[in-house]
Coordinates of C-alpha atoms and ligand atoms in Angstrom, one line a residue:
M25 CA 6.6 -41.8 47.5
T26 CA 8.0 -39.0 49.6
W27 CA 8.8 -36.2 47.2
V28 CA 7.0 -32.9 46.9
V29 CA 7.0 -31.0 43.6
A30 CA 6.2 -27.3 43.8
K31 CA 5.5 -25.0 40.9
F32 CA 5.7 -21.3 40.9
G33 CA 3.9 -19.4 38.1
G34 CA 4.8 -16.1 36.5
S35 CA 3.2 -13.9 39.1
S36 CA 5.1 -15.8 41.8
M37 CA 8.3 -15.0 39.9
A38 CA 7.5 -11.3 39.2
D39 CA 10.7 -9.7 40.7
A40 CA 13.5 -10.5 43.2
K41 CA 11.1 -10.0 46.1
A42 CA 8.5 -12.3 44.7
I43 CA 11.1 -14.9 43.8
R44 CA 12.6 -14.8 47.4
R45 CA 9.1 -15.1 48.8
S46 CA 8.4 -18.1 46.6
A47 CA 11.7 -19.7 47.6
S48 CA 10.7 -19.4 51.2
V49 CA 7.4 -21.1 50.4
A50 CA 9.3 -23.9 48.8
Q51 CA 11.5 -24.1 51.9
N52 CA 8.5 -24.2 54.3
R53 CA 6.7 -26.8 52.3
K54 CA 9.8 -28.9 52.0
A55 CA 9.6 -29.1 48.3
N56 CA 12.1 -31.4 46.7
V57 CA 11.6 -30.4 43.1
V58 CA 10.8 -26.7 42.2
I59 CA 9.4 -25.9 38.8
V60 CA 9.2 -22.4 37.6
S61 CA 7.5 -20.3 34.9
A62 CA 9.2 -17.4 33.2
T63 CA 9.1 -14.2 35.1
Y64 CA 5.8 -12.3 35.0
G65 CA 4.9 -11.2 31.4
T66 CA 8.0 -12.5 29.8
T67 CA 6.5 -15.1 27.6
N68 CA 4.0 -12.5 26.3
Q69 CA 6.9 -10.1 25.7
L70 CA 8.9 -12.8 23.8
L71 CA 5.9 -13.4 21.6
E72 CA 5.6 -9.7 21.0
L73 CA 9.3 -9.6 20.2
I74 CA 8.9 -12.3 17.6
D75 CA 6.0 -10.4 15.9
I76 CA 7.9 -7.2 15.9
A77 CA 11.1 -8.9 14.6
L78 CA 9.1 -10.5 11.9
A79 CA 7.6 -7.2 10.9
G80 CA 11.1 -5.9 10.6
N81 CA 10.6 -3.0 13.0
E82 CA 14.2 -2.8 14.3
N83 CA 13.8 0.1 16.6
K84 CA 10.8 -1.3 18.3
R85 CA 12.4 -4.7 18.5
D86 CA 15.6 -3.3 20.2
Q87 CA 13.5 -1.3 22.5
L88 CA 11.5 -4.3 23.6
F89 CA 14.6 -6.3 24.0
N90 CA 16.2 -3.7 26.1
D91 CA 13.2 -3.7 28.4
L92 CA 13.4 -7.4 28.8
Y93 CA 17.2 -7.2 29.3
N94 CA 17.0 -4.6 32.0
R95 CA 14.2 -6.3 33.8
H96 CA 16.1 -9.6 34.0
L97 CA 19.4 -7.9 34.8
S98 CA 17.9 -6.0 37.7
I99 CA 16.5 -9.2 39.1
A100 CA 20.0 -10.8 38.7
Q101 CA 21.6 -7.9 40.6
A102 CA 19.0 -7.9 43.4
L103 CA 19.5 -11.6 43.9
E104 CA 23.3 -11.1 44.0
L105 CA 24.0 -13.8 41.4
S106 CA 27.5 -15.1 41.2
D107 CA 29.7 -14.0 38.3
E108 CA 29.1 -17.4 36.6
D109 CA 25.4 -17.2 36.9
S110 CA 25.3 -13.6 35.8
N111 CA 27.3 -14.5 32.7
Q112 CA 24.8 -17.2 31.9
V113 CA 21.9 -14.8 32.3
H114 CA 23.7 -12.4 30.1
E115 CA 24.3 -15.0 27.5
L116 CA 20.8 -16.2 27.4
L117 CA 19.6 -12.6 26.9
L118 CA 22.1 -12.1 24.1
E119 CA 20.8 -15.2 22.5
I120 CA 17.3 -13.8 22.5
K121 CA 18.6 -10.7 20.8
A122 CA 20.4 -12.7 18.2
L123 CA 17.4 -14.9 17.5
A124 CA 15.1 -11.9 17.1
K125 CA 17.6 -10.4 14.7
G126 CA 17.6 -13.6 12.8
I127 CA 13.9 -13.5 12.4
T128 CA 14.1 -10.0 11.0
L129 CA 16.8 -11.0 8.6
L130 CA 15.0 -14.1 7.4
G131 CA 11.6 -12.4 7.5
D132 CA 10.4 -15.8 8.7
Y133 CA 10.6 -18.3 11.5
S134 CA 9.4 -21.9 12.2
F135 CA 7.4 -23.2 15.2
R136 CA 10.6 -24.9 16.2
A137 CA 12.5 -21.6 16.3
K138 CA 9.7 -20.0 18.2
D139 CA 9.8 -22.7 20.9
N140 CA 13.5 -22.2 21.2
L141 CA 13.1 -18.5 21.7
L142 CA 10.3 -18.8 24.2
S143 CA 12.2 -21.4 26.2
H144 CA 14.6 -18.6 27.3
G145 CA 12.0 -17.2 29.6
E146 CA 12.0 -20.3 31.8
R147 CA 15.7 -20.9 31.4
L148 CA 16.4 -17.4 32.8
S149 CA 13.9 -17.6 35.7
S150 CA 15.2 -21.0 36.8
I151 CA 18.6 -19.5 37.4
F152 CA 17.0 -16.9 39.7
M153 CA 15.1 -19.5 41.6
Q154 CA 18.2 -21.7 42.0
K155 CA 20.0 -18.8 43.6
A156 CA 17.1 -17.7 45.8
L157 CA 16.5 -21.2 47.1
S158 CA 20.1 -21.9 47.8
Q159 CA 20.2 -18.7 49.9
C160 CA 17.6 -20.1 52.2
L161 CA 18.3 -23.8 52.3
D162 CA 21.0 -25.8 54.0
Q163 CA 20.7 -28.5 51.4
E164 CA 22.4 -28.2 48.0
V165 CA 20.2 -26.8 45.3
L166 CA 20.8 -28.0 41.8
L167 CA 19.5 -26.6 38.5
V168 CA 18.6 -29.5 36.2
D169 CA 17.6 -28.6 32.6
A170 CA 14.0 -29.8 32.0
R171 CA 15.1 -30.9 28.5
K172 CA 17.0 -33.7 30.1
I173 CA 13.8 -35.0 31.7
I174 CA 10.7 -34.0 29.8
A175 CA 10.6 -35.9 26.5
T176 CA 8.0 -34.8 23.9
N177 CA 7.0 -35.4 20.3
N178 CA 7.9 -33.0 17.5
H179 CA 4.7 -31.0 17.7
Y180 CA 6.3 -27.6 18.4
G181 CA 4.1 -25.0 20.0
S182 CA 2.0 -27.6 21.9
A183 CA 4.1 -30.7 22.1
S184 CA 2.8 -33.9 23.8
P185 CA 4.9 -35.5 26.4
M186 CA 6.3 -39.0 26.0
I187 CA 5.5 -40.5 29.4
E188 CA 7.7 -43.6 29.5
K189 CA 10.8 -41.9 28.2
T190 CA 10.2 -39.0 30.7
A191 CA 10.0 -41.5 33.5
K192 CA 13.1 -43.3 32.5
Q193 CA 15.0 -40.0 32.3
A194 CA 13.8 -38.9 35.6
E195 CA 14.8 -42.2 37.1
Q196 CA 18.2 -41.8 35.7
H197 CA 18.9 -38.1 36.2
L198 CA 16.6 -36.9 39.1
V199 CA 15.9 -39.7 41.5
P200 CA 19.5 -40.3 42.5
L201 CA 19.9 -36.6 43.3
L202 CA 16.7 -36.6 45.3
K203 CA 17.8 -39.6 47.2
S204 CA 21.0 -37.9 48.2
G205 CA 19.0 -35.1 49.7
K206 CA 19.5 -32.5 46.9
V207 CA 16.8 -30.0 46.0
I208 CA 16.2 -29.6 42.3
V209 CA 15.1 -26.5 40.4
S210 CA 13.9 -26.9 36.8
Q211 CA 11.9 -25.2 34.1
G212 CA 8.2 -25.5 33.4
F213 CA 6.8 -25.3 29.9
I214 CA 9.8 -26.8 28.0
G215 CA 11.0 -30.2 26.9
L216 CA 13.1 -31.9 24.3
S217 CA 11.5 -33.2 21.1
E218 CA 12.1 -36.6 19.6
E219 CA 14.4 -35.1 17.0
G220 CA 16.4 -33.4 19.7
Y221 CA 15.2 -29.8 19.7
T222 CA 13.7 -27.6 22.4
S223 CA 9.9 -27.9 22.5
T224 CA 7.1 -26.3 24.6
L225 CA 4.0 -27.8 26.0
G226 CA 1.7 -24.9 25.0
R227 CA 0.8 -21.7 26.8
G228 CA 0.4 -22.1 30.5
G229 CA 2.2 -25.4 30.3
S230 CA 4.2 -25.1 33.4
D231 CA 1.4 -26.6 35.5
Y232 CA 1.5 -29.5 33.1
S233 CA 5.3 -29.8 33.6
A234 CA 5.0 -29.9 37.3
S235 CA 2.5 -32.7 37.1
L236 CA 4.7 -34.6 34.6
F237 CA 7.7 -34.2 36.9
A238 CA 5.6 -35.5 39.8
E239 CA 4.4 -38.5 37.8
A240 CA 7.9 -39.3 36.6
I241 CA 9.4 -39.4 40.1
G242 CA 6.3 -40.8 41.8
A243 CA 5.9 -37.7 44.0
K244 CA 3.4 -37.7 46.9
L245 CA 2.1 -34.2 46.2
V246 CA 2.2 -31.5 43.5
E247 CA 1.8 -27.9 44.7
I248 CA 0.8 -25.2 42.2
W249 CA 1.6 -21.8 43.7
T250 CA -0.2 -19.0 41.9
D251 CA -1.7 -15.6 42.7
V252 CA -5.1 -16.9 44.1
A253 CA -5.6 -19.2 47.1
G254 CA -7.0 -22.1 45.2
I255 CA -10.2 -22.7 43.3
A256 CA -13.4 -20.9 44.2
S257 CA -17.0 -22.1 44.0
T258 CA -17.3 -19.6 41.1
D259 CA -15.4 -16.7 39.7
P260 CA -15.1 -14.2 42.6
R261 CA -15.1 -11.3 40.2
L262 CA -18.6 -12.4 39.2
C263 CA -20.1 -13.3 42.5
N264 CA -19.1 -11.7 45.8
N265 CA -20.2 -14.8 47.7
A266 CA -17.9 -17.2 45.8
K267 CA -16.1 -19.3 48.5
P268 CA -12.8 -21.0 48.4
L269 CA -13.0 -24.8 48.0
K270 CA -11.0 -26.9 50.4
E271 CA -11.3 -30.0 48.3
I272 CA -12.4 -30.9 44.8
T273 CA -12.1 -34.2 42.8
Y274 CA -9.9 -34.5 39.8
K275 CA -12.9 -35.1 37.6
E276 CA -14.7 -32.0 38.9
A277 CA -11.5 -29.9 38.5
C278 CA -11.1 -31.1 35.0
E279 CA -14.6 -30.1 34.1
L280 CA -13.9 -26.7 35.6
A281 CA -10.6 -26.2 33.9
T282 CA -12.3 -26.9 30.5
F283 CA -15.3 -24.8 31.4
G284 CA -13.6 -21.5 32.2
A285 CA -11.9 -21.5 35.6
K286 CA -8.5 -20.4 34.6
V287 CA -6.6 -21.4 37.7
L288 CA -5.1 -24.5 36.2
H289 CA -4.0 -25.6 32.8
P290 CA -6.6 -28.1 31.7
T291 CA -4.3 -31.0 30.8
S292 CA -2.1 -30.4 33.9
L293 CA -4.1 -32.8 36.1
W294 CA -3.8 -35.9 33.9
P295 CA -0.3 -37.0 34.9
A296 CA -1.2 -36.5 38.6
M297 CA -4.5 -38.4 38.1
R298 CA -2.7 -41.3 36.5
K299 CA -0.6 -41.8 39.6
N300 CA -3.2 -40.6 42.1
I301 CA -1.0 -37.8 43.3
P302 CA -3.0 -35.0 45.1
V303 CA -2.6 -31.5 43.6
Y304 CA -2.6 -28.5 46.0
V305 CA -3.3 -25.0 44.6
G306 CA -2.3 -22.1 46.8
S307 CA -1.3 -18.5 46.7
S308 CA 2.4 -17.7 47.0
M309 CA 1.5 -14.2 48.2
E310 CA -0.6 -15.6 51.1
P311 CA 0.8 -19.1 51.6
E312 CA -0.8 -19.4 55.0
K313 CA -4.2 -19.1 53.5
Q314 CA -6.0 -22.4 52.9
G315 CA -5.8 -23.4 49.3
T316 CA -7.6 -26.2 47.4
K317 CA -6.6 -29.8 47.3
I318 CA -7.5 -31.8 44.2
V319 CA -8.0 -35.5 45.0
L320 CA -9.4 -38.7 43.7
E321 CA -12.3 -38.7 46.2
A322 CA -13.2 -35.6 48.3
Q323 CA -14.5 -36.0 51.8
D324 CA -17.5 -33.9 51.4
K325 CA -19.8 -34.6 48.5
P326 CA -22.0 -31.5 47.9
L327 CA -24.6 -31.8 45.1
V328 CA -23.0 -28.7 43.4
R329 CA -19.5 -27.9 44.2
A330 CA -18.8 -25.2 41.7
I331 CA -20.2 -23.2 38.8
A332 CA -18.1 -22.2 35.8
L333 CA -18.9 -19.7 33.1
R334 CA -17.4 -19.6 29.7
R335 CA -18.2 -16.6 27.6
K336 CA -18.0 -15.9 23.8
Q337 CA -19.4 -19.2 22.7
S338 CA -20.8 -20.0 19.3
L339 CA -23.4 -22.6 18.3
L340 CA -23.4 -24.2 14.9
T341 CA -26.4 -26.3 13.9
I342 CA -26.1 -28.6 10.9
T343 CA -29.5 -29.9 9.6
T344 CA -30.2 -32.3 6.9
P345 CA -33.0 -34.9 6.3
R346 CA -30.3 -37.2 5.1
M347 CA -29.3 -37.8 8.7
V348 CA -32.4 -40.0 9.3
N349 CA -31.5 -43.7 9.2
T350 CA -28.1 -43.3 7.8
H351 CA -24.8 -44.2 9.3
G352 CA -21.5 -42.3 9.3
F353 CA -23.2 -38.9 9.3
L354 CA -21.6 -37.7 12.6
Q355 CA -18.3 -39.0 11.5
N356 CA -18.5 -36.7 8.4
V357 CA -19.4 -33.7 10.5
F358 CA -16.6 -34.3 13.0
R359 CA -14.0 -35.0 10.3
V360 CA -14.6 -31.4 9.1
F361 CA -13.8 -30.1 12.6
A362 CA -10.8 -32.3 12.9
E363 CA -9.5 -31.2 9.5
H364 CA -9.8 -27.6 10.5
E365 CA -8.2 -28.4 13.9
I366 CA -11.1 -26.9 15.8
S367 CA -11.9 -28.1 19.3
V368 CA -15.6 -28.5 19.9
D369 CA -17.2 -28.5 23.3
L370 CA -20.9 -29.5 23.7
V371 CA -22.7 -31.7 21.2
T372 CA -26.4 -32.5 21.0
T373 CA -28.3 -34.3 18.3
S374 CA -31.8 -34.7 17.1
E375 CA -33.2 -36.9 14.3
I376 CA -32.2 -34.4 11.6
S377 CA -29.7 -32.0 13.2
V378 CA -26.6 -31.9 15.2
A379 CA -25.7 -28.8 17.3
I380 CA -22.1 -28.1 18.3
T381 CA -20.6 -25.4 20.5
M382 CA -17.1 -23.9 20.3
N383 CA -15.3 -20.7 21.1
E384 CA -16.6 -17.9 19.0
S385 CA -13.1 -17.2 17.6
S386 CA -13.0 -20.8 16.1
A387 CA -16.4 -20.5 14.5
I388 CA -15.5 -17.5 12.4
N389 CA -13.9 -19.6 9.8
E390 CA -15.2 -19.4 6.3
S391 CA -13.6 -22.6 5.2
L392 CA -15.2 -24.6 8.0
L393 CA -18.6 -23.1 7.3
Q394 CA -18.2 -23.9 3.6
A395 CA -17.2 -27.5 4.3
L396 CA -20.1 -28.0 6.7
S397 CA -22.6 -26.5 4.3
E398 CA -21.7 -29.4 1.9
I399 CA -23.1 -31.8 4.5
G400 CA -26.3 -29.9 5.5
E401 CA -27.8 -26.5 6.1
V402 CA -25.6 -24.6 8.6
E403 CA -26.9 -22.1 11.1
Q404 CA -24.6 -20.1 13.3
E405 CA -25.5 -18.4 16.6
K406 CA -23.2 -16.1 18.5
D407 CA -23.0 -14.1 21.8
L408 CA -23.7 -17.2 23.9
A409 CA -22.3 -18.3 27.2
L410 CA -21.8 -21.8 28.6
I411 CA -22.6 -22.4 32.2
S412 CA -21.5 -25.6 33.9
L413 CA -22.5 -27.0 37.3
V414 CA -20.0 -29.4 38.7
G415 CA -20.6 -31.7 41.6
T416 CA -20.5 -35.2 42.9
R417 CA -24.1 -36.3 42.5
I418 CA -25.2 -34.4 39.5
S419 CA -26.3 -37.4 37.5
N420 CA -28.2 -39.2 40.2
T421 CA -30.1 -36.6 42.1
A422 CA -33.8 -36.4 41.4
G423 CA -35.3 -32.9 41.0
L424 CA -31.9 -31.2 40.3
S425 CA -33.0 -30.1 36.8
K426 CA -36.2 -28.7 38.2
E427 CA -34.2 -26.6 40.7
I428 CA -31.8 -25.4 38.1
F429 CA -34.4 -24.4 35.5
T430 CA -36.7 -22.8 38.1
Q431 CA -33.8 -20.5 38.8
L432 CA -33.5 -19.7 35.1
A433 CA -37.2 -19.4 34.6
D434 CA -36.9 -16.0 32.8
I435 CA -33.9 -16.9 30.7
N436 CA -34.0 -18.7 27.4
V437 CA -31.9 -21.9 27.6
R438 CA -30.6 -22.6 24.1
M439 CA -29.1 -26.0 24.7
I440 CA -28.6 -28.5 27.6
C441 CA -26.0 -31.2 28.0
Q442 CA -26.0 -33.8 30.7
G443 CA -25.2 -37.4 31.0
A444 CA -21.7 -37.6 29.4
S445 CA -20.1 -37.0 32.8
A446 CA -21.5 -37.9 36.1
S447 CA -20.2 -34.8 37.7
N448 CA -21.4 -32.1 35.2
I449 CA -24.5 -30.5 33.8
C450 CA -24.1 -27.6 31.4
F451 CA -26.2 -25.4 29.3
L452 CA -26.0 -22.5 26.8
I453 CA -27.7 -19.2 27.3
E454 CA -27.4 -15.7 25.8
E455 CA -24.3 -14.1 27.1
N456 CA -26.0 -11.0 28.4
H457 CA -27.9 -13.1 31.0
A458 CA -24.9 -15.1 32.0
E459 CA -23.8 -13.1 35.1
D460 CA -27.3 -13.1 36.5
A461 CA -27.7 -16.8 35.9
V462 CA -24.4 -17.6 37.7
K463 CA -25.4 -15.4 40.7
M464 CA -28.9 -17.0 40.9
L465 CA -27.5 -20.6 40.7
H466 CA -24.7 -19.8 43.1
R467 CA -27.3 -18.5 45.6
R468 CA -29.5 -21.5 45.2
F469 CA -26.9 -24.2 45.3
L470 CA -24.0 -22.9 47.2
E471 CA -25.5 -20.4 49.6
S472 CA -28.6 -22.2 50.7
E473 CA -29.5 -25.4 52.4
F474 CA -28.3 -27.2 49.3
A475 CA -24.8 -26.2 50.1
N476 CA -24.9 -28.6 53.0
S477 CA -27.1 -31.3 51.6
Ligands
LIG518 N1 5.6 -19.1 30.6 C1 4.6 -19.9 29.9 C2 3.4 -19.1 29.5 O1 3.3 -18.0 30.0 C3 4.3 -21.2 30.6 C4 3.6 -21.0 32.0 O2 3.8 -19.9 32.6 O3 2.9 -21.9 32.4 O4 2.6 -19.6 28.8
MG519 MG1 0.2 -20.2 34.6

């Protein structure tokens, strides 16, 4: 296991200058496989293009396309692409134009078509990275299409990877190249479905791609280069005293990723975890600055390592006396959520009620509420926030709850969840108290004697 996989996100691929800087980071870190996102804002722009094309607004569509076209062409020029590469960039861009026109003509598109269109962002940026990297490396830099490696199911829009097939393809198409000293550039976010079409892993999926590549080749390290130097003890925009974390465990990082820290795509750690490959998160703008290493077991084991906040939460409570001494009740409740494809977060139950949190946007769903009301009386509360404390000894430290709730003495705590994970305790409060609560908890656990206990 000697390979290093480095991934550069959209902000690290913003323009020719950023791409060159990212290439030099890859060079200094001796990356063997370099995975890239689309250039900054491109995926959003492509989505907008699809919407506008669908609405049939041809002027606006062409205007947006021209913007995309010019931005990519100016990067191509600045990087002094060869004629062959320039032609390829040009062709990919024309394909985007044709696809958008097709959507207007049809007045319709499928998820499969959407994935195809979105994939152009990464396919373009990877040509740029190949060029920038070959300008600074002595070794040969090859562009390998991610669709030859990353196999997925047919769930377009958020496809799931097929691990064994991916490993086999990597063994066949990547490992021999790596062994002969070549450096590989490939696209994040995209793969090939079982039925042989372009698929995507979902928004922000390039982190996941990097981790999948690393798993498939048995890399020794995955590096995620972004616009912040790693993970902080809480959101620095919220709390001036947030401090960078040198290390964090996979489990803690997973809890944080699900509970609001937007540094990593939540699923992106799974492949690395399966193979125990450390994941380093650093800033491509300040690569010398210490980032965060995500590992199986961290050296220091603070009681609380980080605090995450998730806003705009809703709480649904379903109450019915029929819940007492029956079986299958929870199954019925969760079936409703599954049928509505709604992801739930916290769950607590009492003898006659079950309370469930979710993003506010999911809860505003008449059909869900109707279906739940057939099971029991439904009550909905909004404007809530979820605060989560993540650390190594959360579940086995006497007096921790007392400390937490002493800090929150003046705030009404609506729900508490602890016990499912050894590294997490979380609770729900009114959103307008959330910032104060995070600040108070951070002060108590991360800026006091606790920080070193
Ligand atoms: N370009 C894709 C997105 O913006 C994937 C990624 O950047 O991770 O969602
Ligand atoms: Mg990203």
